[in-house]
Amino acid sequence: NAKDAADHIIASHVHDLDTSAPDAVKIVTGDFNHCSLKKVLPGYHQQVTCTTRGDRTLDLLYCNIKDAYNSAPLPPLGRSDHNLVSLLPRYRPRVQRKPPVSKTVQKWTATACEALRGCFECTDRSVFTDTETNVSQLADRVNSDSANYANALNRFYARFDCHDFGREREEMKGVLVADHEQEQSMTVQDGDVLKLLKQVKPSKAAGPDGILPKVLKTCAEQ
């Protein structure tokens, strides 16, 4: 009959929407005087619980979210014989559903910044600069076994490779050394570093090292 045909036509369109946007919220609303979507759309829930015409509920709203709205009747619009329906969302944001959480945030005061600057002023940097001027040698002393360990891993995983790439390796090394000699050495002045540190925005978040930009800017001269 016509009622069943209308139900299946509506259901067909809704199924197409479900296929094209499975995660979206779908709402089907209208005057369902002779239609019912309970059987053809079991995953959709009727949201209007108040009467819309006399003592009957004809203007329905189906949604794929259960208990999504609270319905309340309003006076009809103009000479309409159907009441308006007010739908208020029942959904509460997660921030309202979770209990409040207190966190302690430490802030750098002017006194703390001055104390830190004083610590930098009285630091004896000669302990670091006079010990060794070649940073690569310091790194080699700390990581003396890294090269041997890397070579051992290389021999283990390349033990099935019988081809000798010594000639190719030497050619590549020669090209890299030549390119490196042609490059100009980079020089960094203290003034350039100081200028960049003073341009840091103190309101930014701390970096991976946990140092706040405010501290870098405050102690730039130290």
PDB file of C-alpha atoms in Angstrom:
ATOM      1  CA  ASN A   1       0.000   0.000   0.000  1.00  0.00           C
ATOM      2  CA  ALA A   2       0.924   3.687  -0.125  1.00  0.00           C
ATOM      3  CA  LYS A   3       1.971   3.780   3.542  1.00  0.00           C
ATOM      4  CA  ASP A   4       4.512   0.969   3.140  1.00  0.00           C
ATOM      5  CA  ALA A   5       5.792   2.489  -0.111  1.00  0.00           C
ATOM      6  CA  ALA A   6       6.391   5.838   1.601  1.00  0.00           C
ATOM      7  CA  ASP A   7       8.203   4.130   4.479  1.00  0.00           C
ATOM      8  CA  HIS A   8      10.545   2.300   2.120  1.00  0.00           C
ATOM      9  CA  ILE A   9      11.229   5.401   0.006  1.00  0.00           C
ATOM     10  CA  ILE A  10      12.270   7.358   3.100  1.00  0.00           C
ATOM     11  CA  ALA A  11      14.345   4.426   4.345  1.00  0.00           C
ATOM     12  CA  SER A  12      16.096   4.122   0.973  1.00  0.00           C
ATOM     13  CA  HIS A  13      17.200   7.768   1.036  1.00  0.00           C
ATOM     14  CA  VAL A  14      18.357   7.481   4.646  1.00  0.00           C
ATOM     15  CA  HIS A  15      20.382   4.349   3.841  1.00  0.00           C
ATOM     16  CA  ASP A  16      22.121   6.259   1.044  1.00  0.00           C
ATOM     17  CA  LEU A  17      23.052   8.982   3.532  1.00  0.00           C
ATOM     18  CA  ASP A  18      24.321   6.372   5.992  1.00  0.00           C
ATOM     19  CA  THR A  19      26.536   4.900   3.291  1.00  0.00           C
ATOM     20  CA  SER A  20      27.984   8.232   2.160  1.00  0.00           C
ATOM     21  CA  ALA A  21      28.517   9.630   5.686  1.00  0.00           C
ATOM     22  CA  PRO A  22      28.440   6.813   8.271  1.00  0.00           C
ATOM     23  CA  ASP A  23      29.763   8.946  11.147  1.00  0.00           C
ATOM     24  CA  ALA A  24      27.515  11.959  10.614  1.00  0.00           C
ATOM     25  CA  VAL A  25      24.396  12.852  12.597  1.00  0.00           C
ATOM     26  CA  LYS A  26      21.220  12.305  10.563  1.00  0.00           C
ATOM     27  CA  ILE A  27      17.836  13.868  11.300  1.00  0.00           C
ATOM     28  CA  VAL A  28      14.581  12.941   9.567  1.00  0.00           C
ATOM     29  CA  THR A  29      11.645  15.204  10.410  1.00  0.00           C
ATOM     30  CA  GLY A  30       8.200  15.983   9.053  1.00  0.00           C
ATOM     31  CA  ASP A  31       4.481  15.239   9.344  1.00  0.00           C
ATOM     32  CA  PHE A  32       4.322  11.447   9.765  1.00  0.00           C
ATOM     33  CA  ASN A  33       0.536  11.201   9.713  1.00  0.00           C
ATOM     34  CA  HIS A  34       0.442   7.783   8.056  1.00  0.00           C
ATOM     35  CA  CYS A  35       4.075   6.722   8.257  1.00  0.00           C
ATOM     36  CA  SER A  36       6.188   4.994  10.866  1.00  0.00           C
ATOM     37  CA  LEU A  37       9.919   4.411  10.557  1.00  0.00           C
ATOM     38  CA  LYS A  38      10.287   2.053  13.510  1.00  0.00           C
ATOM     39  CA  LYS A  39      10.487  -1.069  11.364  1.00  0.00           C
ATOM     40  CA  VAL A  40      12.377   0.246   8.339  1.00  0.00           C
ATOM     41  CA  LEU A  41      14.886   2.336  10.344  1.00  0.00           C
ATOM     42  CA  PRO A  42      15.514   0.460  13.596  1.00  0.00           C
ATOM     43  CA  GLY A  43      18.677   2.438  14.299  1.00  0.00           C
ATOM     44  CA  TYR A  44      16.817   5.763  14.415  1.00  0.00           C
ATOM     45  CA  HIS A  45      15.051   7.070  17.508  1.00  0.00           C
ATOM     46  CA  GLN A  46      11.965   9.266  17.703  1.00  0.00           C
ATOM     47  CA  GLN A  47      12.682  12.437  19.701  1.00  0.00           C
ATOM     48  CA  VAL A  48       9.273  14.209  19.913  1.00  0.00           C
ATOM     49  CA  THR A  49       7.339  13.106  23.000  1.00  0.00           C
ATOM     50  CA  CYS A  50       4.750  15.910  23.221  1.00  0.00           C
ATOM     51  CA  THR A  51       1.528  16.257  21.221  1.00  0.00           C
ATOM     52  CA  THR A  52       1.698  18.296  18.024  1.00  0.00           C
ATOM     53  CA  ARG A  53      -1.923  18.312  16.806  1.00  0.00           C
ATOM     54  CA  GLY A  54      -4.697  17.987  19.321  1.00  0.00           C
ATOM     55  CA  ASP A  55      -3.969  14.926  21.403  1.00  0.00           C
ATOM     56  CA  ARG A  56      -1.865  13.262  18.718  1.00  0.00           C
ATOM     57  CA  THR A  57       1.847  13.332  17.956  1.00  0.00           C
ATOM     58  CA  LEU A  58       2.109  13.665  14.189  1.00  0.00           C
ATOM     59  CA  ASP A  59       5.169  15.880  13.657  1.00  0.00           C
ATOM     60  CA  LEU A  60       8.061  13.592  14.435  1.00  0.00           C
ATOM     61  CA  LEU A  61      11.818  13.834  14.403  1.00  0.00           C
ATOM     62  CA  TYR A  62      13.979  10.751  13.991  1.00  0.00           C
ATOM     63  CA  CYS A  63      17.678  10.864  14.821  1.00  0.00           C
ATOM     64  CA  ASN A  64      20.416   8.247  14.784  1.00  0.00           C
ATOM     65  CA  ILE A  65      21.405   9.298  18.326  1.00  0.00           C
ATOM     66  CA  LYS A  66      19.305   8.028  21.211  1.00  0.00           C
ATOM     67  CA  ASP A  67      17.924  10.610  23.668  1.00  0.00           C
ATOM     68  CA  ALA A  68      19.437  13.475  21.708  1.00  0.00           C
ATOM     69  CA  TYR A  69      16.710  16.084  22.392  1.00  0.00           C
ATOM     70  CA  ASN A  70      14.086  17.146  24.907  1.00  0.00           C
ATOM     71  CA  SER A  71      10.827  18.221  23.257  1.00  0.00           C
ATOM     72  CA  ALA A  72       8.307  20.792  24.487  1.00  0.00           C
ATOM     73  CA  PRO A  73       5.144  22.126  22.759  1.00  0.00           C
ATOM     74  CA  LEU A  74       4.850  25.745  21.642  1.00  0.00           C
ATOM     75  CA  PRO A  75       1.833  27.681  20.295  1.00  0.00           C
ATOM     76  CA  PRO A  76       1.030  27.127  16.607  1.00  0.00           C
ATOM     77  CA  LEU A  77       2.397  29.492  13.997  1.00  0.00           C
ATOM     78  CA  GLY A  78      -0.330  31.683  12.478  1.00  0.00           C
ATOM     79  CA  ARG A  79      -3.448  29.682  11.616  1.00  0.00           C
ATOM     80  CA  SER A  80      -1.694  26.352  11.558  1.00  0.00           C
ATOM     81  CA  ASP A  81      -3.430  23.457  13.278  1.00  0.00           C
ATOM     82  CA  HIS A  82      -0.059  21.979  14.280  1.00  0.00           C
ATOM     83  CA  ASN A  83       1.857  23.108  17.324  1.00  0.00           C
ATOM     84  CA  LEU A  84       5.447  24.172  17.088  1.00  0.00           C
ATOM     85  CA  VAL A  85       7.918  21.916  18.867  1.00  0.00           C
ATOM     86  CA  SER A  86      10.913  23.169  20.817  1.00  0.00           C
ATOM     87  CA  LEU A  87      13.837  20.738  20.771  1.00  0.00           C
ATOM     88  CA  LEU A  88      16.651  21.300  23.254  1.00  0.00           C
ATOM     89  CA  PRO A  89      19.778  19.148  23.000  1.00  0.00           C
ATOM     90  CA  ARG A  90      20.372  16.753  25.863  1.00  0.00           C
ATOM     91  CA  TYR A  91      24.023  16.429  25.009  1.00  0.00           C
ATOM     92  CA  ARG A  92      26.406  17.856  27.566  1.00  0.00           C
ATOM     93  CA  PRO A  93      29.979  18.628  26.568  1.00  0.00           C
ATOM     94  CA  ARG A  94      32.640  16.423  28.089  1.00  0.00           C
ATOM     95  CA  VAL A  95      34.048  19.367  29.999  1.00  0.00           C
ATOM     96  CA  GLN A  96      30.716  19.624  31.859  1.00  0.00           C
ATOM     97  CA  ARG A  97      30.431  15.890  32.510  1.00  0.00           C
ATOM     98  CA  LYS A  98      33.876  15.467  34.019  1.00  0.00           C
ATOM     99  CA  PRO A  99      34.648  16.708  37.531  1.00  0.00           C
ATOM    100  CA  PRO A 100      36.921  19.731  37.772  1.00  0.00           C
ATOM    101  CA  VAL A 101      40.638  19.048  38.008  1.00  0.00           C
ATOM    102  CA  SER A 102      43.006  21.310  39.907  1.00  0.00           C
ATOM    103  CA  LYS A 103      46.515  21.805  38.583  1.00  0.00           C
ATOM    104  CA  THR A 104      49.421  23.735  40.024  1.00  0.00           C
ATOM    105  CA  VAL A 105      51.244  25.954  37.541  1.00  0.00           C
ATOM    106  CA  GLN A 106      54.552  27.473  38.556  1.00  0.00           C
ATOM    107  CA  LYS A 107      55.250  30.985  37.341  1.00  0.00           C
ATOM    108  CA  TRP A 108      58.556  32.769  37.120  1.00  0.00           C
ATOM    109  CA  THR A 109      58.483  35.832  39.347  1.00  0.00           C
ATOM    110  CA  ALA A 110      60.756  38.834  39.015  1.00  0.00           C
ATOM    111  CA  THR A 111      62.631  37.741  42.150  1.00  0.00           C
ATOM    112  CA  ALA A 112      63.246  34.256  40.750  1.00  0.00           C
ATOM    113  CA  CYS A 113      64.498  35.685  37.451  1.00  0.00           C
ATOM    114  CA  GLU A 114      66.919  37.991  39.245  1.00  0.00           C
ATOM    115  CA  ALA A 115      68.185  35.092  41.350  1.00  0.00           C
ATOM    116  CA  LEU A 116      68.785  33.020  38.213  1.00  0.00           C
ATOM    117  CA  ARG A 117      70.652  35.878  36.557  1.00  0.00           C
ATOM    118  CA  GLY A 118      72.821  36.163  39.642  1.00  0.00           C
ATOM    119  CA  CYS A 119      73.635  32.454  39.431  1.00  0.00           C
ATOM    120  CA  PHE A 120      74.707  32.855  35.820  1.00  0.00           C
ATOM    121  CA  GLU A 121      76.834  35.878  36.698  1.00  0.00           C
ATOM    122  CA  CYS A 122      78.823  34.000  39.353  1.00  0.00           C
ATOM    123  CA  THR A 123      79.223  30.792  37.303  1.00  0.00           C
ATOM    124  CA  ASP A 124      82.860  29.950  36.520  1.00  0.00           C
ATOM    125  CA  ARG A 125      82.652  28.987  32.856  1.00  0.00           C
ATOM    126  CA  SER A 126      86.385  28.395  32.615  1.00  0.00           C
ATOM    127  CA  VAL A 127      85.735  24.986  34.143  1.00  0.00           C
ATOM    128  CA  PHE A 128      84.111  24.029  30.853  1.00  0.00           C
ATOM    129  CA  THR A 129      86.039  26.128  28.330  1.00  0.00           C
ATOM    130  CA  ASP A 130      89.567  25.438  29.615  1.00  0.00           C
ATOM    131  CA  THR A 131      89.108  21.700  29.907  1.00  0.00           C
ATOM    132  CA  GLU A 132      88.752  20.998  26.209  1.00  0.00           C
ATOM    133  CA  THR A 133      88.223  23.286  23.234  1.00  0.00           C
ATOM    134  CA  ASN A 134      87.416  20.535  20.743  1.00  0.00           C
ATOM    135  CA  VAL A 135      83.829  19.455  21.272  1.00  0.00           C
ATOM    136  CA  SER A 136      84.245  16.442  18.986  1.00  0.00           C
ATOM    137  CA  GLN A 137      86.975  15.085  21.229  1.00  0.00           C
ATOM    138  CA  LEU A 138      84.703  15.401  24.244  1.00  0.00           C
ATOM    139  CA  ALA A 139      81.972  13.561  22.393  1.00  0.00           C
ATOM    140  CA  ASP A 140      84.454  10.899  21.316  1.00  0.00           C
ATOM    141  CA  ARG A 141      85.466  10.308  24.903  1.00  0.00           C
ATOM    142  CA  VAL A 142      81.884   9.996  26.046  1.00  0.00           C
ATOM    143  CA  ASN A 143      80.838   7.781  23.133  1.00  0.00           C
ATOM    144  CA  SER A 144      84.079   5.880  22.595  1.00  0.00           C
ATOM    145  CA  ASP A 145      82.334   2.524  22.150  1.00  0.00           C
ATOM    146  CA  SER A 146      79.597   3.740  19.790  1.00  0.00           C
ATOM    147  CA  ALA A 147      81.700   3.353  16.634  1.00  0.00           C
ATOM    148  CA  ASN A 148      82.806  -0.158  17.555  1.00  0.00           C
ATOM    149  CA  TYR A 149      79.237  -1.137  18.342  1.00  0.00           C
ATOM    150  CA  ALA A 150      77.991   0.282  15.044  1.00  0.00           C
ATOM    151  CA  ASN A 151      80.695  -1.572  13.116  1.00  0.00           C
ATOM    152  CA  ALA A 152      79.804  -4.825  14.862  1.00  0.00           C
ATOM    153  CA  LEU A 153      76.155  -4.410  13.878  1.00  0.00           C
ATOM    154  CA  ASN A 154      77.165  -3.561  10.331  1.00  0.00           C
ATOM    155  CA  ARG A 155      79.322  -6.677  10.019  1.00  0.00           C
ATOM    156  CA  PHE A 156      76.515  -8.821  11.389  1.00  0.00           C
ATOM    157  CA  TYR A 157      73.803  -7.582   9.015  1.00  0.00           C
ATOM    158  CA  ALA A 158      76.122  -7.284   5.988  1.00  0.00           C
ATOM    159  CA  ARG A 159      77.825 -10.660   6.390  1.00  0.00           C
ATOM    160  CA  PHE A 160      76.047 -12.033   3.319  1.00  0.00           C
ATOM    161  CA  ASP A 161      77.264  -9.185   1.100  1.00  0.00           C
ATOM    162  CA  CYS A 162      80.434 -10.338  -0.658  1.00  0.00           C
ATOM    163  CA  HIS A 163      80.867  -7.279  -2.910  1.00  0.00           C
ATOM    164  CA  ASP A 164      83.636  -4.853  -1.962  1.00  0.00           C
ATOM    165  CA  PHE A 165      82.486  -1.240  -2.199  1.00  0.00           C
ATOM    166  CA  GLY A 166      85.860   0.145  -1.104  1.00  0.00           C
ATOM    167  CA  ARG A 167      86.559   1.958  -4.378  1.00  0.00           C
ATOM    168  CA  GLU A 168      83.112   3.536  -4.524  1.00  0.00           C
ATOM    169  CA  ARG A 169      83.376   4.527  -0.878  1.00  0.00           C
ATOM    170  CA  GLU A 170      86.719   6.252  -1.431  1.00  0.00           C
ATOM    171  CA  GLU A 171      85.360   8.113  -4.462  1.00  0.00           C
ATOM    172  CA  MET A 172      82.364   9.316  -2.490  1.00  0.00           C
ATOM    173  CA  LYS A 173      84.597  10.352   0.410  1.00  0.00           C
ATOM    174  CA  GLY A 174      86.767  12.376  -1.972  1.00  0.00           C
ATOM    175  CA  VAL A 175      83.737  14.206  -3.373  1.00  0.00           C
ATOM    176  CA  LEU A 176      82.414  15.012   0.095  1.00  0.00           C
ATOM    177  CA  VAL A 177      85.788  16.270   1.317  1.00  0.00           C
ATOM    178  CA  ALA A 178      86.182  18.483  -1.760  1.00  0.00           C
ATOM    179  CA  ASP A 179      82.716  19.974  -1.291  1.00  0.00           C
ATOM    180  CA  HIS A 180      83.414  20.558   2.383  1.00  0.00           C
ATOM    181  CA  GLU A 181      86.659  22.399   1.661  1.00  0.00           C
ATOM    182  CA  GLN A 182      84.901  24.697  -0.795  1.00  0.00           C
ATOM    183  CA  GLU A 183      82.273  25.710   1.740  1.00  0.00           C
ATOM    184  CA  GLN A 184      82.851  28.847   3.737  1.00  0.00           C
ATOM    185  CA  SER A 185      83.107  28.461   7.475  1.00  0.00           C
ATOM    186  CA  MET A 186      80.180  29.846   9.451  1.00  0.00           C
ATOM    187  CA  THR A 187      80.919  32.364  12.188  1.00  0.00           C
ATOM    188  CA  VAL A 188      78.417  33.231  14.902  1.00  0.00           C
ATOM    189  CA  GLN A 189      78.871  36.467  16.822  1.00  0.00           C
ATOM    190  CA  ASP A 190      77.765  37.001  20.410  1.00  0.00           C
ATOM    191  CA  GLY A 191      75.697  39.977  19.335  1.00  0.00           C
ATOM    192  CA  ASP A 192      73.710  37.867  16.882  1.00  0.00           C
ATOM    193  CA  VAL A 193      72.846  35.348  19.583  1.00  0.00           C
ATOM    194  CA  LEU A 194      71.889  38.118  22.023  1.00  0.00           C
ATOM    195  CA  LYS A 195      69.669  39.761  19.416  1.00  0.00           C
ATOM    196  CA  LEU A 196      67.791  36.534  18.728  1.00  0.00           C
ATOM    197  CA  LEU A 197      67.335  35.755  22.415  1.00  0.00           C
ATOM    198  CA  LYS A 198      65.882  39.209  23.070  1.00  0.00           C
ATOM    199  CA  GLN A 199      63.368  38.690  20.248  1.00  0.00           C
ATOM    200  CA  VAL A 200      61.930  35.580  21.906  1.00  0.00           C
ATOM    201  CA  LYS A 201      58.272  35.977  22.885  1.00  0.00           C
ATOM    202  CA  PRO A 202      57.976  35.253  26.630  1.00  0.00           C
ATOM    203  CA  SER A 203      54.344  34.149  26.333  1.00  0.00           C
ATOM    204  CA  LYS A 204      55.233  31.133  24.185  1.00  0.00           C
ATOM    205  CA  ALA A 205      55.269  27.612  25.578  1.00  0.00           C
ATOM    206  CA  ALA A 206      58.455  25.894  26.651  1.00  0.00           C
ATOM    207  CA  GLY A 207      60.392  23.821  24.148  1.00  0.00           C
ATOM    208  CA  PRO A 208      61.362  20.135  24.362  1.00  0.00           C
ATOM    209  CA  ASP A 209      64.095  21.017  26.869  1.00  0.00           C
ATOM    210  CA  GLY A 210      61.515  22.507  29.244  1.00  0.00           C
ATOM    211  CA  ILE A 211      63.167  25.964  29.291  1.00  0.00           C
ATOM    212  CA  LEU A 212      60.621  28.773  29.175  1.00  0.00           C
ATOM    213  CA  PRO A 213      61.145  31.529  26.574  1.00  0.00           C
ATOM    214  CA  LYS A 214      60.770  34.080  29.388  1.00  0.00           C
ATOM    215  CA  VAL A 215      63.882  32.658  31.062  1.00  0.00           C
ATOM    216  CA  LEU A 216      65.861  32.786  27.805  1.00  0.00           C
ATOM    217  CA  LYS A 217      64.899  36.401  27.215  1.00  0.00           C
ATOM    218  CA  THR A 218      65.505  37.474  30.821  1.00  0.00           C
ATOM    219  CA  CYS A 219      68.933  35.824  30.992  1.00  0.00           C
ATOM    220  CA  ALA A 220      69.977  36.658  27.418  1.00  0.00           C
ATOM    221  CA  GLU A 221      72.938  38.813  28.470  1.00  0.00           C
ATOM    222  CA  GLN A 222      74.260  36.185  30.848  1.00  0.00           C
TER     223      GLN A 222
END
